[in-house]
Structure formats: structure tokens, C-alpha cells
Backbone as a printed PyTorch tensor [residue, N CA C, xyz], in Angstrom:
tensor([[[  0.8450,  -1.1830,   0.0000],
         [  0.0000,   0.0000,   0.0000],
         [  0.8840,   1.2380,   0.0000]],

        [[  0.3680,   2.2670,  -0.6120],
         [  1.0890,   3.5270,  -0.6840],
         [  0.4600,   4.5380,   0.2540]],

        [[  1.2460,   5.5190,   0.6300],
         [  0.7720,   6.5640,   1.5280],
         [  0.3760,   7.7830,   0.6960]],

        [[ -0.7880,   8.3590,   1.0330],
         [ -1.3340,   9.4970,   0.3150],
         [ -1.7010,  10.6010,   1.2940]],

        [[ -1.8090,  11.8110,   0.7520],
         [ -2.2950,  12.9530,   1.5110],
         [ -3.4570,  13.5470,   0.7360]],

        [[ -4.5700,  13.7330,   1.4140],
         [ -5.7690,  14.3230,   0.8210],
         [ -6.0040,  15.6710,   1.4680]],

        [[ -6.1160,  16.7060,   0.6520],
         [ -6.5060,  18.0140,   1.1630],
         [ -7.9100,  18.3070,   0.6680]],

        [[ -8.7760,  18.6140,   1.6150],
         [-10.1650,  18.9550,   1.3080],
         [-10.4090,  20.4190,   1.6330]],

        [[-11.1160,  21.1010,   0.7660],
         [-11.5910,  22.4500,   1.0670],
         [-13.1100,  22.3920,   0.9710]],

        [[-13.7550,  22.5800,   2.1160],
         [-15.2160,  22.5270,   2.1850],
         [-15.7780,  23.9340,   2.2430]],

        [[-17.0150,  24.0760,   1.7790],
         [-17.6740,  25.3770,   1.8260],
         [-17.7290,  25.8690,   3.2690]],

        [[-17.5200,  27.1660,   3.4960],
         [-17.4930,  27.6790,   4.8670],
         [-18.8560,  27.6930,   5.5470]],

        [[-19.9350,  27.6550,   4.7760],
         [-21.2760,  27.6760,   5.3640],
         [-21.8120,  26.2810,   5.6770]],

        [[-20.9790,  25.2580,   5.5630],
         [-21.3960,  23.8900,   5.8540],
         [-21.4980,  23.7070,   7.3710]],

        [[-22.6000,  23.1230,   7.8170],
         [-22.8030,  22.8840,   9.2520],
         [-21.7690,  21.8900,   9.7800]],

        [[-21.4430,  22.0240,  11.0680],
         [-20.4230,  21.1690,  11.6760],
         [-20.7740,  19.6900,  11.6060]],

        [[-22.0490,  19.3520,  11.7960],
         [-22.4300,  17.9400,  11.7310],
         [-22.2960,  17.4020,  10.3050]],

        [[-22.5720,  18.2290,   9.3160],
         [-22.4150,  17.8090,   7.9160],
         [-20.9320,  17.6480,   7.5640]],

        [[-20.0740,  18.5230,   8.0910],
         [-18.6260,  18.3950,   7.8870],
         [-18.1530,  17.0600,   8.4510]],

        [[-18.6330,  16.7310,   9.6460],
         [-18.2410,  15.4650,  10.2650],
         [-18.7390,  14.2740,   9.4490]],

        [[-19.9400,  14.3750,   8.8710],
         [-20.4580,  13.3090,   8.0210],
         [-19.5910,  13.1120,   6.7850]],

        [[-19.1490,  14.2130,   6.1840],
         [-18.3000,  14.1160,   4.9950],
         [-16.9760,  13.4640,   5.3420]],

        [[-16.3750,  13.8900,   6.4500],
         [-15.1000,  13.2860,   6.8660],
         [-15.2690,  11.8100,   7.2160]],

        [[-16.3660,  11.4700,   7.8930],
         [-16.6210,  10.0630,   8.2390],
         [-16.8200,   9.2200,   6.9850]],

        [[-17.5930,   9.7410,   6.0320],
         [-17.8260,   8.9950,   4.7960],
         [-16.5180,   8.8020,   4.0190]],

        [[-15.6800,   9.8230,   4.0180],
         [-14.3940,   9.7350,   3.3170],
         [-13.4940,   8.7010,   3.9870]],

        [[-13.3830,   8.7530,   5.3010],
         [-12.5060,   7.8020,   6.0090],
         [-13.0670,   6.3810,   5.9450]],

        [[-14.4020,   6.2410,   5.9990],
         [-14.9950,   4.9000,   5.8640],
         [-14.7430,   4.3310,   4.4750]],

        [[-14.8100,   5.1890,   3.4600],
         [-14.5290,   4.7440,   2.0930],
         [-13.0960,   4.2540,   1.9420]],

        [[-12.1680,   4.9370,   2.5830],
         [-10.7680,   4.5150,   2.5410],
         [-10.6000,   3.1850,   3.2670]],

        [[-11.2190,   3.0660,   4.4360],
         [-11.1180,   1.8210,   5.2070],
         [-11.7980,   0.6560,   4.4870]],

        [[-12.8950,   0.9250,   3.7880],
         [-13.6050,  -0.1310,   3.0710],
         [-12.7800,  -0.6850,   1.9100]],

        [[-11.8960,   0.1290,   1.3800],
         [-11.0470,  -0.3320,   0.2800],
         [ -9.7170,  -0.8660,   0.8020]],

        [[ -9.7430,  -1.3670,   2.0280],
         [ -8.5790,  -1.9630,   2.6940],
         [ -7.4760,  -0.9580,   2.9620]],

        [[ -7.8460,   0.3040,   3.1250],
         [ -6.8950,   1.3470,   3.4600],
         [ -6.8660,   1.5760,   4.9600]],

        [[ -5.9710,   2.4570,   5.3610],
         [ -5.8110,   2.7510,   6.7780],
         [ -5.5930,   4.2560,   6.9340]],

        [[ -6.3440,   4.8770,   7.8360],
         [ -6.2020,   6.3020,   8.1090],
         [ -5.0370,   6.4820,   9.0720]],

        [[ -4.1080,   7.3650,   8.7040],
         [ -2.9660,   7.6510,   9.5670],
         [ -3.2530,   8.8630,  10.4340]],

        [[ -3.7930,   9.9240,   9.8140],
         [ -4.0040,  11.1630,  10.5550],
         [ -5.0510,  12.0180,   9.8540]],

        [[ -5.9120,  12.6620,  10.6380],
         [ -6.8700,  13.6360,  10.1170],
         [ -6.6120,  14.9360,  10.8610]],

        [[ -6.2790,  15.9830,  10.1110],
         [ -5.9540,  17.2780,  10.7150],
         [ -6.8690,  18.3620,  10.1860]],

        [[ -7.7040,  18.9360,  11.0540],
         [ -8.4890,  20.0950,  10.6060],
         [ -7.6040,  21.3430,  10.6540]],

        [[ -7.5610,  22.0950,   9.5650],
         [ -6.7680,  23.3240,   9.5060],
         [ -7.6190,  24.5550,   9.7820]],

        [[ -8.9320,  24.3800,   9.8250],
         [ -9.8210,  25.5040,  10.1040],
         [-10.1560,  26.2980,   8.8610]],

        [[-10.7950,  27.4450,   9.0930],
         [-11.1840,  28.3140,   7.9790],
         [-10.0070,  29.1770,   7.5680]],

        [[ -9.8050,  29.2480,   6.2620],
         [ -8.7220,  30.0610,   5.7160],
         [ -9.2350,  30.8050,   4.4870]],

        [[ -8.5980,  31.9130,   4.2520],
         [ -8.9410,  32.7130,   3.0740],
         [ -8.3980,  32.0280,   1.8270]],

        [[ -9.2260,  31.9900,   0.7860],
         [ -8.8270,  31.3820,  -0.4750],
         [ -8.0250,  32.3780,  -1.3110]],

        [[ -7.1860,  31.8840,  -2.1790],
         [ -6.3980,  32.7470,  -3.0570],
         [ -7.2900,  33.4540,  -4.0730]],

        [[ -8.3950,  32.8260,  -4.4300],
         [ -9.3440,  33.4080,  -5.3660],
         [-10.7300,  32.8760,  -5.0140]],

        [[-11.7790,  33.6020,  -5.3500],
         [-13.1290,  33.1380,  -5.0090],
         [-13.4870,  31.8560,  -5.7570]],

        [[-14.1310,  30.9420,  -5.0460],
         [-14.6260,  29.7050,  -5.6350],
         [-16.1200,  29.6500,  -5.3420]],

        [[-16.9180,  29.6380,  -6.3780],
         [-18.3850,  29.6150,  -6.2510],
         [-18.8890,  30.7360,  -5.3420]],

        [[-18.2550,  31.8850,  -5.4230],
         [-18.6830,  33.0300,  -4.6340],
         [-18.1740,  33.0410,  -3.2050]],

        [[-17.4120,  32.0500,  -2.8000],
         [-16.8840,  31.9900,  -1.4400],
         [-15.4470,  32.4880,  -1.4120]],

        [[-15.1250,  33.3070,  -0.4200],
         [-13.7740,  33.8290,  -0.2620],
         [-12.9890,  33.0400,   0.7930]],

        [[-13.6570,  32.1700,   1.5440],
         [-13.0090,  31.3450,   2.5670],
         [-13.4210,  29.8950,   2.3720]],

        [[-12.6600,  29.0120,   2.9980],
         [-12.9840,  27.5970,   2.9620],
         [-12.4750,  26.9100,   4.2130]],

        [[-13.0860,  25.8020,   4.5620],
         [-12.6410,  24.9960,   5.7030],
         [-11.7070,  23.9120,   5.1830]],

        [[-10.4800,  23.9350,   5.6600],
         [ -9.4480,  23.0250,   5.1660],
         [ -9.3030,  21.8190,   6.0890]],

        [[ -9.0730,  20.6620,   5.4780],
         [ -8.8060,  19.4270,   6.2090],
         [ -7.7230,  18.6490,   5.4700]],

        [[ -6.8210,  18.0490,   6.2270],
         [ -5.7730,  17.1890,   5.6640],
         [ -6.0100,  15.7830,   6.2080]],

        [[ -6.0370,  14.8000,   5.3200],
         [ -6.1820,  13.3990,   5.7030],
         [ -4.9800,  12.6500,   5.1310]],

        [[ -4.1880,  12.0490,   5.9980],
         [ -3.0700,  11.2190,   5.5600],
         [ -3.5030,   9.7730,   5.7370]],

        [[ -3.3570,   8.9880,   4.6700],
         [ -3.8360,   7.6120,   4.7140],
         [ -2.9810,   6.7170,   3.8410]],

        [[ -3.1080,   5.4260,   4.0740],
         [ -2.4760,   4.4110,   3.2410],
         [ -3.5880,   3.6180,   2.5780]],

        [[ -3.4270,   3.3760,   1.2880],
         [ -4.4610,   2.6530,   0.5510],
         [ -3.8570,   2.0700,  -0.7160]],

        [[ -4.4920,   1.0410,  -1.2570],
         [ -4.0620,   0.5520,  -2.5710],
         [ -4.3740,   1.6010,  -3.6340]],

        [[ -3.6040,   1.6000,  -4.6880],
         [ -3.7460,   2.6420,  -5.7120],
         [ -5.1030,   2.6070,  -6.4160]],

        [[ -5.7580,   1.4520,  -6.4880],
         [ -7.0590,   1.3900,  -7.1580],
         [ -8.1790,   2.0150,  -6.3240]],

        [[ -7.9590,   2.2620,  -5.0440],
         [ -8.9710,   2.8720,  -4.1830],
         [ -9.0780,   4.3800,  -4.4180]],

        [[ -8.0600,   4.9780,  -5.0020],
         [ -8.0220,   6.4210,  -5.1910],
         [ -9.1010,   6.8780,  -6.1780]],

        [[ -9.3460,   6.1060,  -7.2040],
         [-10.3520,   6.4690,  -8.2030],
         [-11.7380,   6.5620,  -7.5710]],

        [[-12.0910,   5.6130,  -6.7270],
         [-13.3960,   5.6390,  -6.0540],
         [-13.4930,   6.8200,  -5.0910]],

        [[-12.4130,   7.1140,  -4.3900],
         [-12.3910,   8.2540,  -3.4770],
         [-12.5790,   9.5590,  -4.2500]],

        [[-11.9050,   9.7020,  -5.3670],
         [-12.0500,  10.8960,  -6.2200],
         [-13.4970,  11.0470,  -6.6910]],

        [[-14.1040,   9.9560,  -7.1210],
         [-15.4860,  10.0020,  -7.5960],
         [-16.4220,  10.4750,  -6.4810]],

        [[-16.2180,   9.9460,  -5.2930],
         [-17.0500,  10.3180,  -4.1540],
         [-16.9050,  11.7980,  -3.8120]],

        [[-15.6850,  12.3110,  -3.8460],
         [-15.4570,  13.7190,  -3.5160],
         [-15.9960,  14.6450,  -4.6100]],

        [[-15.9450,  14.2000,  -5.8520],
         [-16.4390,  15.0250,  -6.9590],
         [-17.9460,  15.2280,  -6.9100]],

        [[-18.6900,  14.2780,  -6.3780],
         [-20.1540,  14.4080,  -6.3540],
         [-20.6740,  15.0130,  -5.0530]],

        [[-19.7900,  15.3120,  -4.1190],
         [-20.2020,  15.9210,  -2.8610],
         [-20.2560,  17.4330,  -3.0420]],

        [[-21.4280,  18.0300,  -2.8670],
         [-21.6230,  19.4500,  -3.1440],
         [-20.8110,  20.3510,  -2.2270]],

        [[-20.6010,  19.9560,  -0.9900],
         [-19.9040,  20.8090,  -0.0270],
         [-18.3960,  20.8680,  -0.2630]],

        [[-17.8520,  19.9460,  -1.0360],
         [-16.4190,  19.9380,  -1.3280],
         [-16.1640,  20.9020,  -2.4800]],

        [[-15.4760,  22.0150,  -2.1590],
         [-15.1630,  22.9890,  -3.2100],
         [-13.9670,  22.5310,  -4.0320]],

        [[-12.9360,  22.0450,  -3.3680],
         [-11.7340,  21.5410,  -4.0300],
         [-11.1680,  20.3970,  -3.2040]],

        [[-10.4570,  19.5050,  -3.8850],
         [ -9.7210,  18.4520,  -3.1980],
         [ -8.4940,  18.1040,  -4.0200]],

        [[ -7.5070,  17.5650,  -3.3490],
         [ -6.2840,  17.1610,  -4.0170],
         [ -5.7200,  15.9530,  -3.2840]],

        [[ -5.4270,  14.9060,  -4.0270],
         [ -4.8080,  13.7100,  -3.4620],
         [ -3.4020,  13.6100,  -4.0210]],

        [[ -2.4300,  13.5290,  -3.1330],
         [ -1.0300,  13.4700,  -3.5270],
         [ -0.4080,  12.2260,  -2.9100]],

        [[  0.3370,  11.4880,  -3.7250],
         [  1.0490,  10.3180,  -3.2110],
         [  2.3170,  10.7940,  -2.5370]],

        [[  2.5440,  10.3590,  -1.3070],
         [  3.7410,  10.7360,  -0.5730],
         [  4.8540,   9.7560,  -0.8960]],

        [[  6.0030,  10.2730,  -1.2220],
         [  7.1610,   9.4500,  -1.5630],
         [  7.9220,   9.0920,  -0.2970]],

        [[  8.5190,   7.9330,  -0.3240],
         [  9.4080,   7.5470,   0.7710],
         [ 10.7100,   8.3060,   0.6100]],

        [[ 11.3410,   8.6940,   1.7080],
         [ 12.6440,   9.3460,   1.6120],
         [ 13.6600,   8.4260,   0.9510]],

        [[ 14.6510,   9.0190,   0.2630],
         [ 15.6560,   8.2450,  -0.4620],
         [ 16.4170,   7.3120,   0.4650]],

        [[ 16.7100,   7.7540,   1.6790],
         [ 17.4490,   6.8990,   2.6150],
         [ 16.6350,   5.6620,   2.9800]],

        [[ 15.3180,   5.8070,   3.0910],
         [ 14.4650,   4.6570,   3.4110],
         [ 14.3650,   3.7060,   2.2270]],

        [[ 14.3660,   4.2700,   1.0000],
         [ 14.3270,   3.4080,  -0.1830],
         [ 15.5910,   2.5630,  -0.2550]],

        [[ 16.7430,   3.2000,   0.0130],
         [ 17.9980,   2.4520,  -0.0300],
         [ 18.0480,   1.4000,   1.0680]],

        [[ 17.5790,   1.7300,   2.2440],
         [ 17.5990,   0.7750,   3.3550],
         [ 16.6520,  -0.3850,   3.0800]],

        [[ 15.4930,  -0.1090,   2.5040],
         [ 14.5140,  -1.1550,   2.1990],
         [ 14.9530,  -2.0410,   1.0630]],

        [[ 15.7320,  -1.5060,   0.1320],
         [ 16.1640,  -2.2900,  -1.0180],
         [ 17.1530,  -3.3650,  -0.6150]],

        [[ 17.9390,  -3.1220,   0.4190],
         [ 18.9370,  -4.0970,   0.8450],
         [ 18.3400,  -5.2490,   1.6190]],

        [[ 17.1590,  -5.0780,   2.1780],
         [ 16.5660,  -6.1260,   3.0100],
         [ 16.1170,  -7.3060,   2.1600]],

        [[ 15.5170,  -7.0330,   1.0040],
         [ 15.1500,  -8.0980,   0.0780],
         [ 13.9030,  -8.8660,   0.4350]],

        [[ 13.1760,  -8.4860,   1.4550],
         [ 11.9520,  -9.1870,   1.8070],
         [ 10.7580,  -8.4220,   1.2620]],

        [[  9.8640,  -9.1370,   0.5950],
         [  8.7090,  -8.4860,  -0.0080],
         [  7.6950,  -8.0350,   1.0300]],

        [[  7.4860,  -8.7710,   2.0730],
         [  6.4380,  -8.4970,   3.0290],
         [  6.7950,  -7.4810,   4.0910]],

        [[  7.9250,  -6.8270,   3.9750],
         [  8.3270,  -5.8780,   4.9950],
         [  7.4100,  -4.6750,   4.9970]],

        [[  7.0950,  -4.2020,   6.2020],
         [  6.2750,  -3.0090,   6.3370],
         [  7.1610,  -1.7800,   6.2760]],

        [[  6.5290,  -0.6560,   5.9610],
         [  7.2450,   0.6030,   5.8810],
         [  6.9800,   1.4360,   7.1240]],

        [[  6.6440,   0.7980,   8.2310],
         [  6.2510,   1.4940,   9.4400],
         [  7.3670,   2.3450,  10.0340]],

        [[  8.6170,   1.9690,   9.8490],
         [  9.7200,   2.6660,  10.4910],
         [ 10.0900,   3.9690,   9.7860]],

        [[  9.4620,   4.2780,   8.6760],
         [  9.7870,   5.4650,   7.9180],
         [  8.8930,   6.6040,   8.3790]],

        [[  9.4800,   7.7550,   8.6890],
         [  8.7160,   8.9180,   9.1020],
         [  8.4250,   9.7830,   7.8930]],

        [[  7.1480,  10.0470,   7.6230],
         [  6.7550,  10.8670,   6.4860],
         [  6.4310,  12.2850,   6.9250]],

        [[  6.4390,  12.5320,   8.2270],
         [  6.0530,  13.8440,   8.7140],
         [  7.1480,  14.8870,   8.5290]],

        [[  8.4060,  14.4690,   8.5040],
         [  9.4960,  15.4140,   8.3770],
         [  9.8830,  15.5750,   6.9190]],

        [[ 10.1310,  16.8030,   6.4820],
         [ 10.5730,  16.9850,   5.1020],
         [ 11.9750,  16.4170,   4.9150]],

        [[ 12.2600,  16.0230,   3.7120],
         [ 13.5700,  15.4580,   3.4290],
         [ 14.1200,  16.0900,   2.1660]],

        [[ 15.4260,  16.0060,   2.0140],
         [ 16.0860,  16.5580,   0.8400],
         [ 16.6600,  15.4310,   0.0160]],

        [[ 16.4610,  15.4990,  -1.2720],
         [ 17.1410,  14.5750,  -2.1740],
         [ 18.5880,  15.0030,  -2.2800]],

        [[ 19.4120,  14.1400,  -2.8490],
         [ 20.8230,  14.4740,  -3.0090],
         [ 21.0000,  15.7020,  -3.8800]],

        [[ 20.1260,  15.8760,  -4.8900],
         [ 20.2060,  17.0510,  -5.7460],
         [ 19.9050,  18.3200,  -4.9660]],

        [[ 18.9220,  18.2500,  -4.0400],
         [ 18.5490,  19.4170,  -3.2500],
         [ 19.6800,  19.8490,  -2.3290]],

        [[ 20.4320,  18.8860,  -1.8070],
         [ 21.5030,  19.2100,  -0.8880],
         [ 22.6100,  19.9880,  -1.5800]],

        [[ 22.7870,  19.7640,  -2.8880],
         [ 23.8510,  20.4190,  -3.6190],
         [ 23.4780,  21.8360,  -4.0380]],

        [[ 22.2070,  22.1620,  -4.0860],
         [ 21.7690,  23.4870,  -4.5100],
         [ 22.1090,  24.5240,  -3.4510]],

        [[ 22.3500,  25.7320,  -3.9210],
         [ 22.6330,  26.8360,  -3.0100],
         [ 21.3120,  27.3410,  -2.4390]],

        [[ 21.2610,  27.5290,  -1.1530],
         [ 20.0660,  28.0360,  -0.4990],
         [ 20.1840,  29.5490,  -0.4230]],

        [[ 19.1540,  30.2490,  -0.8860],
         [ 19.1570,  31.7050,  -0.8810],
         [ 18.3710,  32.1800,   0.3270]],

        [[ 19.0190,  32.9700,   1.1430],
         [ 18.3670,  33.5430,   2.3080],
         [ 17.5460,  34.7340,   1.8410]],

        [[ 16.2200,  34.6930,   2.0400],
         [ 15.3520,  35.7530,   1.5400],
         [ 15.5940,  37.0800,   2.2270]],

        [[ 16.1750,  37.0750,   3.4060],
         [ 16.4340,  38.3340,   4.0890],
         [ 17.5050,  39.1350,   3.3650]],

        [[ 18.3290,  38.4740,   2.5540],
         [ 19.3680,  39.1640,   1.8030],
         [ 18.8390,  39.7160,   0.4870]],

        [[ 17.6570,  39.3140,   0.0880],
         [ 17.0910,  39.7250,  -1.1820],
         [ 16.5740,  41.1540,  -1.1090]],

        [[ 16.6640,  41.8600,  -2.2210],
         [ 16.1550,  43.2280,  -2.2750],
         [ 14.6330,  43.2470,  -2.2410]],

        [[ 13.9940,  42.2000,  -2.7630],
         [ 12.5330,  42.1740,  -2.8490],
         [ 11.8920,  41.7880,  -1.5290]],

        [[ 12.6180,  41.1680,  -0.6220],
         [ 12.0280,  40.6680,   0.6110],
         [ 11.3840,  41.7550,   1.4560]],

        [[ 12.0300,  42.9180,   1.6870],
         [ 11.3640,  43.9280,   2.5200],
         [ 10.0860,  44.4670,   1.8840]],

        [[ 10.0710,  44.6250,   0.5490],
         [  8.8720,  45.1250,  -0.1120],
         [  7.7460,  44.0940,  -0.0630]],

        [[  8.0720,  42.8130,  -0.0970],
         [  7.0470,  41.7690,  -0.0600],
         [  6.3840,  41.7120,   1.2990]],

        [[  7.1010,  42.0370,   2.3460],
         [  6.5510,  41.9850,   3.6940],
         [  5.5920,  43.1450,   3.9250]],

        [[  5.9230,  44.3150,   3.3840],
         [  5.0730,  45.5030,   3.5580],
         [  3.8030,  45.3180,   2.8740]]])
């Protein structure tokens, strides 16, 4: 099974009990397809970058889960027909390169990926070689803050 991250943006006028129903239906759908919910994080109401269906704000939720790849299509279909969902995005989370190398040497097919932490950002070898630009040194940084 692969690990995915789902971001949901729900209409801000959706009642709290209806929001909970949508989240429950989404998590039950993942579990029914032999998936497993890792974490559900409500981000609260946030201002949108642009209006969507006349709304300037949305209620954000992040769901991290593991599921077989064929379950994603059914989840997408379910979210597309739900009126309260303004936008959603499902992204497959990659294993860090160090975990891929460590797992490749073990040679066992049935090994779990439980020991890998997906919560911390990681850098590829290419990223480590790039020069990091400190924005405080940039001429545009003070104007962007104002």
C-alpha cells in the first residue's frame, strides 16, 4: 500500500455535523477499500487565493492515509459528487531516499514501511547540492513583507 495525503476544502457555510459526516464517509470509504487512516488534521477556515463559487473562505482538512492505488479512483469520484467539497487534491507521498535504499537491501517483499517517518521533510541528493538563498538578503524581501 502507498501513503497518500488528501486536502479537502469545504464550503465555509457547511454545518459542523455535515462536515463530520463528509469526513466520516471519506474515512470509511478509505477503510472499506482496505486502506488505513494515519491522521486527520483540521486546519480551520482560511482565506482562499481566489473566489470559488462566490466563497472567499474555505474549511481546510488534511487526511493522511495508506491505501491501494485502485482505491483512489473511487475516493475521487465520491469527492467530486459531494456538493460541499469545493476543491480536493490527493497526492502520493514518496518515501525518503534513505528509506528506499535501506529497504532495497533487506530483500523481503512483506516488509512493512512502518519505520519510515513521512512527517518530516527530506532533501534529495540534488537538493543538498543546490545553493540556499536567504530571503532576508534579497532586495525584494522587505517590499514583499510591507
